[in-house]
Coordinates of C-alpha atoms in Angstrom, one line a residue:
M5 CA -9.9 10.4 -16.4
N6 CA -10.7 12.9 -14.4
I7 CA -9.5 16.3 -16.1
F8 CA -10.8 19.0 -14.0
K9 CA -10.7 19.6 -10.5
F10 CA -10.7 22.7 -8.0
G11 CA -7.9 23.6 -5.6
H12 CA -10.1 25.1 -3.0
I13 CA -13.2 23.2 -3.3
N14 CA -14.2 24.5 0.0
L15 CA -15.0 28.0 -1.0
V16 CA -18.1 26.6 -2.7
Y17 CA -20.2 28.1 -0.5
L18 CA -19.7 31.5 -1.3
F19 CA -22.1 30.2 -3.7
I20 CA -25.1 31.1 -1.6
L21 CA -24.6 34.8 -1.2
I22 CA -25.7 34.7 -5.5
P23 CA -29.4 33.8 -4.4
I24 CA -29.2 36.2 -1.1
L25 CA -28.0 39.3 -3.2
V26 CA -30.5 38.2 -5.8
L27 CA -33.6 38.2 -3.3
I28 CA -32.6 41.4 -1.6
Y29 CA -31.9 43.0 -5.3
F30 CA -35.9 42.0 -5.8
L31 CA -37.1 43.2 -2.3
Y32 CA -35.5 46.4 -2.7
L33 CA -37.3 47.0 -6.1
R34 CA -40.4 46.0 -4.0
W35 CA -39.7 48.5 -1.7
K36 CA -39.0 51.3 -4.4
K37 CA -42.1 50.7 -6.5
S38 CA -44.1 50.9 -3.0
I39 CA -42.5 54.5 -2.1
I40 CA -43.5 55.7 -5.9
N41 CA -47.1 54.4 -5.6
K42 CA -47.4 56.6 -2.5
M43 CA -45.7 59.7 -4.2
G44 CA -48.6 59.4 -6.8
N45 CA -49.6 58.3 -10.2
P46 CA -47.0 55.9 -11.5
Q47 CA -46.9 56.8 -14.9
L48 CA -47.1 60.5 -14.3
I49 CA -43.7 60.1 -12.0
K50 CA -42.6 57.6 -14.8
K51 CA -42.7 60.7 -17.1
L52 CA -40.6 62.7 -14.9
Y53 CA -37.6 60.6 -15.7
P54 CA -38.1 59.7 -19.4
E55 CA -33.7 58.6 -19.0
F56 CA -34.6 56.3 -16.9
S57 CA -34.8 52.2 -18.3
V58 CA -35.6 49.4 -16.2
I59 CA -34.3 46.8 -19.1
K60 CA -31.3 48.3 -18.4
Q61 CA -31.0 48.1 -14.8
Y62 CA -31.8 44.4 -14.5
I63 CA -28.9 44.2 -17.2
K64 CA -27.1 45.6 -14.8
F65 CA -27.7 43.7 -12.0
S66 CA -27.4 40.7 -14.4
L67 CA -24.3 41.3 -15.2
L68 CA -23.0 42.2 -11.3
M69 CA -24.5 38.7 -10.4
L70 CA -22.6 36.7 -13.4
S71 CA -19.4 38.9 -12.4
F72 CA -19.6 37.7 -9.1
I73 CA -20.2 34.0 -10.0
F74 CA -16.8 34.1 -12.1
L75 CA -15.1 35.6 -9.2
I76 CA -16.1 32.8 -7.0
I77 CA -14.8 30.7 -9.4
S78 CA -11.5 32.0 -9.7
L79 CA -10.9 31.5 -6.2
M80 CA -11.9 27.9 -5.7
A81 CA -8.4 27.8 -7.8
P82 CA -10.0 25.5 -10.8
Q83 CA -7.6 23.1 -12.1
F84 CA -7.7 21.6 -15.5
G85 CA -5.6 18.6 -16.7
S86 CA -4.6 19.7 -20.2
K87 CA -0.9 18.8 -20.1
I88 CA -1.5 14.9 -20.8
E89 CA 1.3 12.8 -21.1
K90 CA 1.5 9.0 -22.4
Q91 CA 4.5 7.5 -20.5
K92 CA 5.7 3.9 -21.1
R93 CA 6.9 2.0 -18.2
K94 CA 9.8 -0.8 -19.4
G95 CA 10.6 -3.4 -17.4
S96 CA 10.4 -7.4 -17.2
D97 CA 8.3 -10.1 -15.4
I98 CA 10.4 -11.9 -12.7
I99 CA 9.3 -15.0 -11.1
I100 CA 11.9 -15.9 -8.0
A101 CA 11.1 -19.5 -7.3
L102 CA 12.7 -20.2 -3.5
D103 CA 13.3 -23.8 -2.4
V104 CA 11.8 -24.2 1.1
S105 CA 12.5 -27.4 1.9
N106 CA 14.8 -28.7 5.1
S107 CA 17.8 -29.1 3.3
M108 CA 17.5 -25.4 2.7
L109 CA 18.2 -24.9 6.3
A110 CA 21.8 -26.1 6.1
E111 CA 24.5 -23.8 7.5
D112 CA 27.9 -24.6 4.9
I113 CA 26.5 -21.3 4.2
M114 CA 26.0 -18.7 6.9
P115 CA 24.1 -17.7 8.4
S116 CA 22.1 -20.4 6.5
R117 CA 21.4 -21.1 3.2
L118 CA 17.7 -20.4 3.1
E119 CA 18.5 -16.7 5.1
R120 CA 21.5 -16.4 1.8
A121 CA 18.8 -17.0 -0.6
K122 CA 17.0 -14.8 0.8
Q123 CA 19.7 -11.7 1.2
I124 CA 19.8 -12.7 -2.5
I125 CA 16.1 -12.2 -3.3
E126 CA 16.1 -8.6 -1.4
K127 CA 19.0 -6.9 -3.3
I128 CA 17.3 -8.3 -6.8
V129 CA 14.1 -6.2 -5.3
D130 CA 16.4 -3.1 -4.5
K131 CA 17.7 -3.1 -7.8
L132 CA 14.2 -3.5 -10.0
D133 CA 13.1 -0.4 -11.6
G134 CA 9.8 -0.7 -13.2
D135 CA 9.9 -4.5 -13.3
R136 CA 7.1 -6.8 -12.2
I137 CA 8.5 -9.3 -9.5
G138 CA 6.8 -12.3 -8.2
I139 CA 7.6 -15.3 -5.4
V140 CA 6.8 -19.1 -6.1
V141 CA 7.9 -21.0 -2.8
F142 CA 8.5 -24.7 -3.1
G143 CA 9.3 -28.2 -1.6
G144 CA 7.6 -31.5 -2.2
K145 CA 5.1 -29.2 -4.4
A146 CA 5.1 -25.2 -5.4
Y147 CA 2.8 -22.8 -4.3
T148 CA 2.3 -18.8 -5.0
Q149 CA 3.6 -16.8 -2.4
L150 CA 3.6 -13.4 -4.2
P151 CA 1.3 -12.5 -7.3
I152 CA 3.5 -10.8 -9.8
T153 CA 3.3 -6.9 -8.7
T154 CA 5.1 -3.9 -9.2
D155 CA 4.9 -3.2 -5.4
Y156 CA 8.5 -4.1 -4.0
Y157 CA 7.0 -3.3 -0.3
A158 CA 4.9 -6.0 -0.6
A159 CA 7.5 -8.3 -2.3
K160 CA 10.1 -7.5 0.6
L161 CA 6.6 -8.4 3.5
F162 CA 6.3 -11.1 2.0
L163 CA 9.5 -12.5 1.8
N164 CA 10.5 -11.6 5.5
N165 CA 7.6 -14.2 6.3
I166 CA 9.5 -16.8 4.5
N167 CA 10.1 -20.3 6.5
T168 CA 10.6 -24.4 5.7
G169 CA 7.4 -24.9 7.6
M170 CA 4.9 -23.5 5.5
I171 CA 4.7 -25.7 2.8
P172 CA 3.1 -29.2 3.8
T173 CA 5.0 -31.5 1.3
Q174 CA 9.1 -31.5 1.8
G175 CA 11.2 -32.6 -1.1
T176 CA 12.8 -30.5 -3.6
A177 CA 10.2 -30.1 -6.8
I178 CA 12.0 -27.8 -9.4
G179 CA 10.0 -29.5 -12.2
N180 CA 7.4 -28.8 -10.2
A181 CA 8.2 -25.2 -9.6
I182 CA 8.9 -23.9 -13.1
E183 CA 5.5 -25.1 -14.0
H184 CA 4.1 -23.0 -11.2
S185 CA 6.0 -19.8 -11.9
M186 CA 5.1 -20.6 -16.1
E187 CA 1.2 -20.1 -15.0
S188 CA 2.2 -17.4 -13.5
F189 CA 3.2 -15.0 -15.8
D190 CA 1.1 -13.7 -19.4
M191 CA 1.1 -16.6 -21.5
N192 CA -0.4 -14.2 -24.2
N193 CA 2.5 -12.1 -24.4
K194 CA 4.7 -13.3 -26.9
L195 CA 8.0 -11.0 -26.0
K196 CA 11.0 -12.4 -24.9
S197 CA 10.6 -10.5 -21.4
K198 CA 10.0 -13.0 -19.2
A199 CA 12.7 -14.9 -17.0
I200 CA 12.1 -17.4 -13.9
V201 CA 14.7 -17.3 -11.5
I202 CA 15.2 -20.8 -9.8
I203 CA 17.2 -20.2 -6.2
T204 CA 18.1 -23.6 -4.6
D205 CA 20.4 -26.2 -3.4
G206 CA 19.7 -28.5 -6.2
E207 CA 18.8 -31.6 -4.6
N208 CA 16.0 -32.7 -7.2
H209 CA 13.8 -35.6 -6.2
E210 CA 11.9 -35.3 -9.7
D211 CA 13.3 -36.2 -12.7
N212 CA 11.1 -33.9 -15.0
A213 CA 13.0 -30.6 -14.5
V214 CA 14.9 -30.8 -17.6
E215 CA 11.9 -31.0 -19.5
M216 CA 10.1 -28.5 -17.8
A217 CA 12.8 -26.1 -18.4
T218 CA 13.3 -26.5 -22.0
N219 CA 9.2 -26.3 -22.0
A220 CA 9.3 -22.7 -20.6
A221 CA 12.4 -21.8 -23.4
K222 CA 10.3 -22.6 -26.1
E223 CA 7.8 -20.5 -24.4
G224 CA 10.6 -17.6 -24.5
I225 CA 10.8 -18.0 -20.9
T226 CA 14.4 -17.9 -19.7
I227 CA 15.2 -19.7 -16.8
N228 CA 18.2 -19.1 -14.4
T229 CA 19.1 -21.2 -11.5
V230 CA 21.4 -20.3 -8.3
G231 CA 23.2 -22.7 -6.5
V232 CA 22.9 -22.2 -2.8
G233 CA 25.3 -24.1 -0.5
L234 CA 28.9 -26.1 -0.7
E235 CA 30.0 -29.3 -2.6
E236 CA 30.9 -30.6 0.5
G237 CA 27.7 -29.6 1.7
G238 CA 26.1 -29.8 5.4
P239 CA 24.3 -31.3 7.8
I240 CA 20.4 -30.3 8.2
P241 CA 19.7 -28.4 11.7
S242 CA 16.3 -30.0 14.3
Y243 CA 14.7 -27.3 16.2
Y244 CA 13.2 -27.9 19.0
K245 CA 10.9 -24.8 20.3
G246 CA 13.4 -22.6 18.5
N247 CA 16.7 -24.0 19.9
K248 CA 18.9 -26.4 18.0
A249 CA 18.5 -29.8 19.2
G250 CA 20.6 -31.9 16.8
Y251 CA 20.6 -33.0 13.2
K252 CA 18.0 -34.9 10.6
K253 CA 19.0 -38.3 10.5
D254 CA 18.0 -40.9 8.2
M255 CA 15.8 -44.2 8.5
D256 CA 18.5 -45.7 9.5
G257 CA 20.2 -43.1 12.6
N258 CA 22.8 -41.5 10.0
V259 CA 23.2 -37.9 9.7
I260 CA 22.1 -36.4 6.5
V261 CA 24.7 -34.3 4.6
T262 CA 22.9 -32.1 1.9
K263 CA 25.2 -31.2 -0.8
L264 CA 24.9 -28.9 -3.5
N265 CA 24.4 -30.3 -6.7
E266 CA 26.0 -28.4 -9.5
P267 CA 25.1 -30.1 -12.5
M268 CA 21.3 -30.7 -12.0
L269 CA 21.4 -26.6 -11.9
Q270 CA 23.4 -26.1 -15.2
E271 CA 21.9 -28.4 -17.0
I272 CA 18.5 -26.4 -16.7
A273 CA 20.0 -23.7 -16.9
R274 CA 21.3 -24.6 -20.4
S275 CA 18.0 -25.9 -21.7
G276 CA 15.9 -22.8 -20.1
N277 CA 18.4 -20.9 -22.2
G278 CA 19.7 -18.7 -19.2
V279 CA 22.9 -19.1 -16.4
Y280 CA 23.5 -20.5 -13.8
V281 CA 25.3 -19.0 -10.7
R282 CA 26.7 -20.2 -7.6
I283 CA 26.3 -18.0 -4.3
T284 CA 28.6 -18.7 -1.6
N285 CA 29.4 -16.4 1.6
S286 CA 30.9 -13.9 -0.7
N287 CA 28.9 -11.5 -3.2
I288 CA 30.6 -12.5 -6.5
G289 CA 27.9 -15.1 -7.8
T290 CA 25.6 -12.1 -6.3
N291 CA 26.8 -9.2 -8.4
L292 CA 26.8 -12.1 -12.1
L293 CA 23.1 -12.7 -10.9
L294 CA 22.1 -9.2 -10.7
N295 CA 23.9 -7.8 -14.2
Q296 CA 22.5 -10.9 -15.8
I297 CA 18.8 -9.3 -14.8
D298 CA 20.1 -5.9 -15.9
K299 CA 20.4 -7.1 -19.0
M300 CA 16.9 -8.4 -19.6
E301 CA 15.2 -6.8 -22.8
K302 CA 13.0 -4.3 -21.6
V303 CA 9.8 -3.8 -23.3
D304 CA 6.8 -1.9 -22.7
L305 CA 4.9 -3.4 -19.9
E306 CA 2.2 -1.0 -19.1
S307 CA 1.2 2.5 -20.4
K308 CA -0.3 5.3 -18.2
M309 CA -1.9 8.4 -18.3
Y310 CA -0.5 11.4 -16.3
S311 CA -2.2 14.6 -16.2
E312 CA -0.3 17.6 -15.0
Y313 CA -2.7 19.7 -13.4
D314 CA -2.6 23.8 -14.6
D315 CA -4.2 26.5 -12.5
K316 CA -6.5 28.4 -14.7
Y317 CA -7.9 30.6 -12.3
Q318 CA -6.5 33.9 -13.9
Y319 CA -9.4 33.4 -17.3
F320 CA -12.5 33.6 -14.8
A321 CA -11.2 35.7 -13.2
L322 CA -10.4 38.0 -16.0
I323 CA -13.9 37.5 -17.3
G324 CA -15.4 38.4 -13.9
F325 CA -13.3 41.9 -14.4
L326 CA -14.3 42.4 -17.9
L327 CA -18.0 42.0 -17.0
L328 CA -18.0 44.2 -13.9
I329 CA -16.3 47.1 -16.3
I330 CA -19.0 46.6 -18.7
E331 CA -21.7 47.0 -15.7
Y332 CA -19.9 50.0 -14.9
L333 CA -20.3 51.5 -18.1
I334 CA -23.6 51.0 -19.3
S335 CA -25.6 54.1 -18.1
E336 CA -28.5 54.4 -16.9
R337 CA -30.1 57.8 -14.5
K338 CA -28.9 57.3 -10.9
S339 CA -30.0 58.9 -7.4
K340 CA -27.4 61.0 -5.8
L341 CA -26.6 58.1 -3.6
Y342 CA -25.8 55.3 -6.5
K343 CA -23.6 58.0 -8.2
K344 CA -21.6 58.1 -4.7
L345 CA -21.7 54.8 -4.4
N346 CA -20.4 54.0 -8.3
L347 CA -17.2 56.3 -7.0
F348 CA -16.3 53.6 -5.4
K349 CA -16.7 50.4 -7.7
P350 CA -13.4 51.3 -9.1
Y351 CA -11.6 50.6 -6.2
V352 CA -13.8 47.6 -4.9
I353 CA -13.0 46.2 -8.6
A354 CA -8.9 46.9 -8.0
G355 CA -9.5 45.4 -4.3
I356 CA -11.1 42.3 -5.2
I357 CA -8.5 41.9 -8.4
I358 CA -5.7 42.6 -6.0
F359 CA -7.6 39.6 -3.3
A360 CA -8.1 36.9 -6.4
Y361 CA -4.8 37.5 -7.5
S362 CA -2.8 37.7 -3.9
S363 CA -4.8 34.2 -2.9
N364 CA -4.2 32.3 -6.0
S365 CA -0.6 33.1 -6.3
F366 CA -0.2 31.9 -2.7
A367 CA -1.8 28.9 -4.1
Q368 CA 0.8 28.9 -6.8
S369 CA 3.4 29.1 -4.5
S370 CA 2.6 26.2 -2.8
N371 CA 1.9 23.7 -5.5
K372 CA 5.6 25.3 -6.9
L373 CA 7.0 24.3 -3.3
I374 CA 5.0 20.5 -3.9
K375 CA 6.7 20.1 -7.4
E376 CA 10.2 20.9 -6.0
G377 CA 10.0 18.5 -2.6
N378 CA 8.4 15.7 -5.4
N379 CA 11.5 16.1 -7.6
L380 CA 13.6 15.8 -4.2
Y381 CA 12.0 12.5 -3.0
K382 CA 12.2 10.7 -6.6
S383 CA 15.9 11.6 -6.1
N384 CA 15.9 9.7 -2.6
K385 CA 16.3 13.3 -0.7
F386 CA 13.4 12.5 1.5
N387 CA 15.2 15.1 4.3
D388 CA 15.1 17.8 1.6
S389 CA 11.6 17.5 0.3
E390 CA 10.1 17.1 3.8
I391 CA 11.3 20.9 4.1
K392 CA 9.6 21.5 1.0
Y393 CA 6.8 20.0 1.8
R394 CA 6.5 21.9 5.3
K395 CA 7.0 25.1 3.7
S396 CA 4.4 24.4 1.4
L397 CA 1.7 23.6 4.3
E398 CA 3.3 27.0 5.9
K399 CA 1.5 28.6 3.0
D400 CA -1.8 26.3 2.6
N401 CA -1.9 24.2 5.9
K402 CA -5.1 22.8 3.7
N403 CA -3.3 21.5 0.6
A404 CA -3.6 17.3 0.9
S405 CA -1.2 16.8 -1.7
A406 CA 1.7 18.3 0.4
M407 CA 0.0 16.5 4.0
F408 CA -0.1 13.1 2.0
N409 CA 3.6 13.4 0.5
L410 CA 4.9 15.0 3.7
G411 CA 3.4 11.8 5.2
D412 CA 5.5 9.8 2.5
A413 CA 8.7 11.4 3.3
M414 CA 8.3 11.0 7.1
Y415 CA 8.2 7.5 6.2
K416 CA 10.9 6.6 4.1
Q417 CA 13.1 8.5 7.2
K418 CA 11.4 5.6 9.2
N419 CA 9.6 8.1 11.6
Y420 CA 6.8 6.0 11.7
D421 CA 5.0 7.6 14.6
E422 CA 5.0 10.6 12.7
S423 CA 4.1 9.4 9.1
A424 CA 0.7 7.7 10.9
K425 CA -0.2 10.9 12.5
I426 CA -0.2 12.7 9.1
F427 CA -1.7 10.3 7.2
E428 CA -4.9 10.4 9.9
S429 CA -4.4 14.1 9.1
V430 CA -4.9 13.7 5.5
I431 CA -7.7 11.0 5.9
N432 CA -9.9 13.6 8.3
N433 CA -8.7 16.1 5.4
Q434 CA -13.0 17.0 3.7
N435 CA -11.1 18.1 0.8
I436 CA -10.0 15.0 -0.6
D437 CA -11.1 12.2 -3.3
K438 CA -12.2 8.9 -2.4
D439 CA -8.8 7.6 -4.3
T440 CA -6.7 9.6 -2.0
K441 CA -8.1 8.7 1.3
A442 CA -8.1 4.6 0.2
K443 CA -4.0 5.6 -0.5
A444 CA -3.8 7.5 2.9
Y445 CA -5.8 4.5 4.4
H446 CA -3.3 2.2 2.9
N447 CA -0.1 4.5 3.9
L448 CA -1.8 4.8 7.3
G449 CA -1.3 0.7 7.6
N450 CA 2.1 0.6 6.4
S451 CA 3.0 3.1 9.0
L452 CA 1.4 1.1 11.4
L453 CA 2.8 -2.4 10.4
K454 CA 6.2 -0.9 10.9
K455 CA 5.6 0.2 14.5
E456 CA 4.2 -3.7 14.8
S457 CA 0.4 -2.4 15.5
Y458 CA -0.7 -4.9 13.5
K459 CA -4.6 -4.9 14.6
E460 CA -4.3 -1.1 14.2
A461 CA -2.9 -1.6 10.5
L462 CA -5.9 -4.2 10.0
E463 CA -8.7 -1.9 10.4
S464 CA -6.8 0.5 7.6
Y465 CA -5.7 -1.8 5.5
K466 CA -9.9 -3.0 5.9
N467 CA -10.9 0.5 5.5
A468 CA -8.9 1.3 2.2
L469 CA -10.8 -1.9 0.6
K470 CA -14.0 -0.7 1.5
I471 CA -12.9 2.3 -0.5
N472 CA -10.8 0.4 -3.2
P473 CA -11.9 -3.4 -3.4
N474 CA -9.3 -4.0 -5.8
D475 CA -6.5 -2.5 -4.7
K476 CA -4.3 -5.9 -5.0
D477 CA -1.3 -4.6 -3.0
T478 CA -3.6 -3.3 0.1
K479 CA -4.6 -7.3 -0.4
Y480 CA -1.4 -8.6 0.0
N481 CA -0.6 -6.3 2.8
L482 CA -3.7 -7.2 4.5
S483 CA -2.7 -10.6 4.3
Y484 CA 0.3 -10.4 5.5
T485 CA -0.7 -8.2 8.8
L486 CA -3.4 -11.1 9.7
Q487 CA -0.3 -13.7 10.0
K488 CA 1.7 -11.3 12.2
L489 CA -1.7 -10.5 13.9
I490 CA -2.2 -14.5 14.5
Q491 CA 1.7 -14.8 15.2
Q492 CA 1.6 -12.1 17.5
Q493 CA -1.8 -13.7 19.5
Q494 CA -0.2 -17.4 19.8
Q495 CA 3.4 -16.0 21.2
Q496 CA 1.5 -14.1 24.1
Q497 CA -0.6 -17.1 24.6
Q498 CA 2.8 -19.2 24.9
K499 CA 4.3 -16.4 27.4
N500 CA 1.1 -16.8 29.2
D501 CA 1.4 -20.3 29.6
K502 CA 5.3 -20.3 30.3
N503 CA 4.4 -17.7 33.4
D504 CA 1.6 -20.1 34.8
K505 CA 4.3 -23.1 34.7
N506 CA 6.4 -21.2 36.4
D507 CA 3.8 -20.1 39.3
K508 CA 2.6 -23.6 39.9
D509 CA 6.4 -24.5 39.7
K510 CA 6.8 -22.3 42.9
K511 CA 3.9 -23.5 44.3
D512 CA 5.5 -27.4 44.5
D513 CA 8.4 -26.3 45.6
K514 CA 6.8 -24.6 49.0
N515 CA 5.1 -27.5 49.3
K516 CA 7.9 -30.5 49.4
S517 CA 9.7 -28.1 52.5
N518 CA 7.1 -30.1 55.1
N519 CA 7.8 -32.8 56.9
D520 CA 6.9 -36.7 55.7
K521 CA 3.6 -37.0 56.6
Q522 CA 2.5 -33.7 55.2
Q523 CA 4.7 -34.5 52.1
N524 CA 2.2 -37.5 51.8
D525 CA -1.2 -35.1 52.5
N526 CA 0.5 -32.6 50.4
K527 CA 1.4 -35.2 47.5
Q528 CA -2.1 -36.1 47.5
D529 CA -3.7 -33.0 47.7
D530 CA -0.9 -31.8 45.0
N531 CA -2.1 -34.6 42.9
K532 CA -5.6 -33.6 42.9
N533 CA -4.8 -30.0 42.3
K534 CA -3.0 -30.9 39.7
D535 CA -5.8 -32.8 38.0
G536 CA -7.8 -29.4 38.7
D537 CA -5.3 -27.3 37.1
K538 CA -5.2 -29.7 34.2
K539 CA -9.0 -29.6 33.7
Q540 CA -9.1 -25.9 34.7
D541 CA -5.8 -25.1 32.0
K542 CA -7.4 -27.7 29.5
K543 CA -10.5 -25.7 29.5
D544 CA -8.7 -22.2 29.7
G545 CA -6.4 -23.5 26.6
A546 CA -9.4 -24.5 24.7
K547 CA -11.1 -21.3 25.2
G548 CA -8.6 -19.8 24.0
N549 CA -7.9 -21.3 21.4
D550 CA -11.9 -20.5 20.4
D551 CA -10.9 -16.7 20.8
K552 CA -8.0 -17.3 18.4
N553 CA -10.1 -19.1 16.2
K554 CA -13.3 -16.8 15.8
M555 CA -10.6 -13.8 15.3
S556 CA -8.7 -15.7 12.6
K557 CA -12.0 -17.1 11.4
D558 CA -13.7 -13.1 11.3
D559 CA -10.7 -11.8 9.7
A560 CA -10.4 -14.2 7.0
E561 CA -13.6 -14.1 6.1
K562 CA -13.2 -10.1 5.9
L563 CA -10.4 -10.6 3.8
L564 CA -12.0 -13.6 1.1
K565 CA -15.1 -11.0 0.8
A566 CA -12.7 -8.4 -0.2
M567 CA -10.4 -10.3 -2.4
E568 CA -10.7 -11.9 -5.9
A569 CA -10.8 -15.9 -5.8
Q570 CA -7.4 -16.0 -7.2
E571 CA -5.7 -13.9 -4.4
K572 CA -7.2 -15.6 -1.9
N573 CA -4.2 -16.1 0.8
V574 CA -1.8 -17.9 0.0
Q575 CA -1.2 -19.2 3.8
D576 CA -4.8 -20.6 4.1
K577 CA -4.5 -22.7 1.1
L578 CA -1.0 -24.1 2.7
N579 CA -2.2 -24.7 5.5
K580 CA -5.6 -26.7 4.4
D581 CA -3.0 -28.6 1.9
K582 CA -1.0 -29.7 5.0
I583 CA -4.1 -30.8 6.6
K584 CA -5.3 -32.7 4.1
A585 CA -1.1 -34.3 3.3
Q586 CA -0.9 -35.8 7.3
G587 CA -3.2 -38.5 6.2
K588 CA -2.7 -38.7 2.1
V589 CA 0.7 -38.0 1.7
K590 CA 3.7 -40.6 2.9
I591 CA 7.1 -38.9 2.4
E592 CA 10.6 -40.6 2.3
K593 CA 12.4 -38.0 1.9
D594 CA 11.6 -34.9 4.2
W595 CA 14.2 -32.8 3.3

């Protein structure tokens, strides 16, 4: 860990003064020697000044230069990470296994079973503090939607994107969901701090769920089940182009009524040493679940080293001043001009002391305001923390820490335009290190994502990964943004197609107002035009699809290069499985 840095690294250019002063000094000595040679025999002239010492002269100059070096270092505000604390994060590992089969569209619980389940998960995420969370979605098969992480923001992003159409195989394979969730844990860690929360309506289409729950309990993993729905159940809505078009029916034409299977979920919870909670339209079940999670054993999941940087400029300044005093006290035979200059030396020293102290006191005051702002930020007082950060920037407008934290405060206040501008300023700051720059790109991407500027957000995340290709949180956000960008382009394409169709209908209505003969003639012409339009639409549509596929492929390739094999875009995997499933899987129950 880097435990040393400069608060004002930009002042490093002052060191160029040292070789310049050395050059001037030796040119002065050379000029002085030439003058002495012109006066007569140098040896005779030397005897006229017996008290003069050339060695002392060099010593004095060396002390002066060394003093300047320490004073420049002092002005650069050296900081040491002397206060190093080892902090342990206490928490648990939690995997949320969410049923996304079609039966979760039932509206016996408003607004629907799936949306109610997503609301519950969001409340769980909000309550977590130090815990790690992962999300698994399942229907006829389970998939990892979000690998286990402490990035709660990423968890909410992925949660919002969950829907019943994201899995290729319908059904409710709870046993497979438990097995897949277990694989997401670090099984080398035998501590009992792991839990799986299964949120489903319990219509299990497999018979090994209880067996898998028992196996999980043997591995020290608690299985909690959450029943979403009512015992009397409800029909499953069918949708066409985003609009409700009736209810799902079985092969005999009867409306399917999906019911909550509480006995099954209760048995799974008992086998997994967990609890069963039923979620209805009230918050009673939700509160019971949150209390159960809060009671989980908290263990040391991760140790981190935090370094508090202390300003140490005063020590370098003190050494510099002592060297100046020593240089002043060393005597040599001086000219009258040098004596006059020497009279001003105490005032020069005092001036340097005052300048150095005031400059770094200014920096100390700025850093103090940042610490005060950080404390307010941790207390969720984002508006007050913003004021502290802005005051800090008034004292030092190039302080990257104050600028970065101000961007965070503005983001928390949902002022995404302002936060984006601030993070852009941080990125352009020449005094930041690569790690800070990568984080600034990440946060800029988050701000742009909130503004729905998906293309720009995508570029920000890519820039962050160029600097730090191992940042998992950035990878998650990048894949999510790519999905949103593709959806946005598809919606725009659909909108354009709809506008083209409306224009075409208007043209047909106009042609119908002509006489019968013209109608027949125009009808033939219209048919030709329609054929031509269809060909052109097909051609244009193919071109548009090529463009979309090209964009998706390019972005996906860049994404895959940045991400490790085990963290590939889950949605790409689901799409591939969906293609395979179309020809190989025969589904009798698709809810």
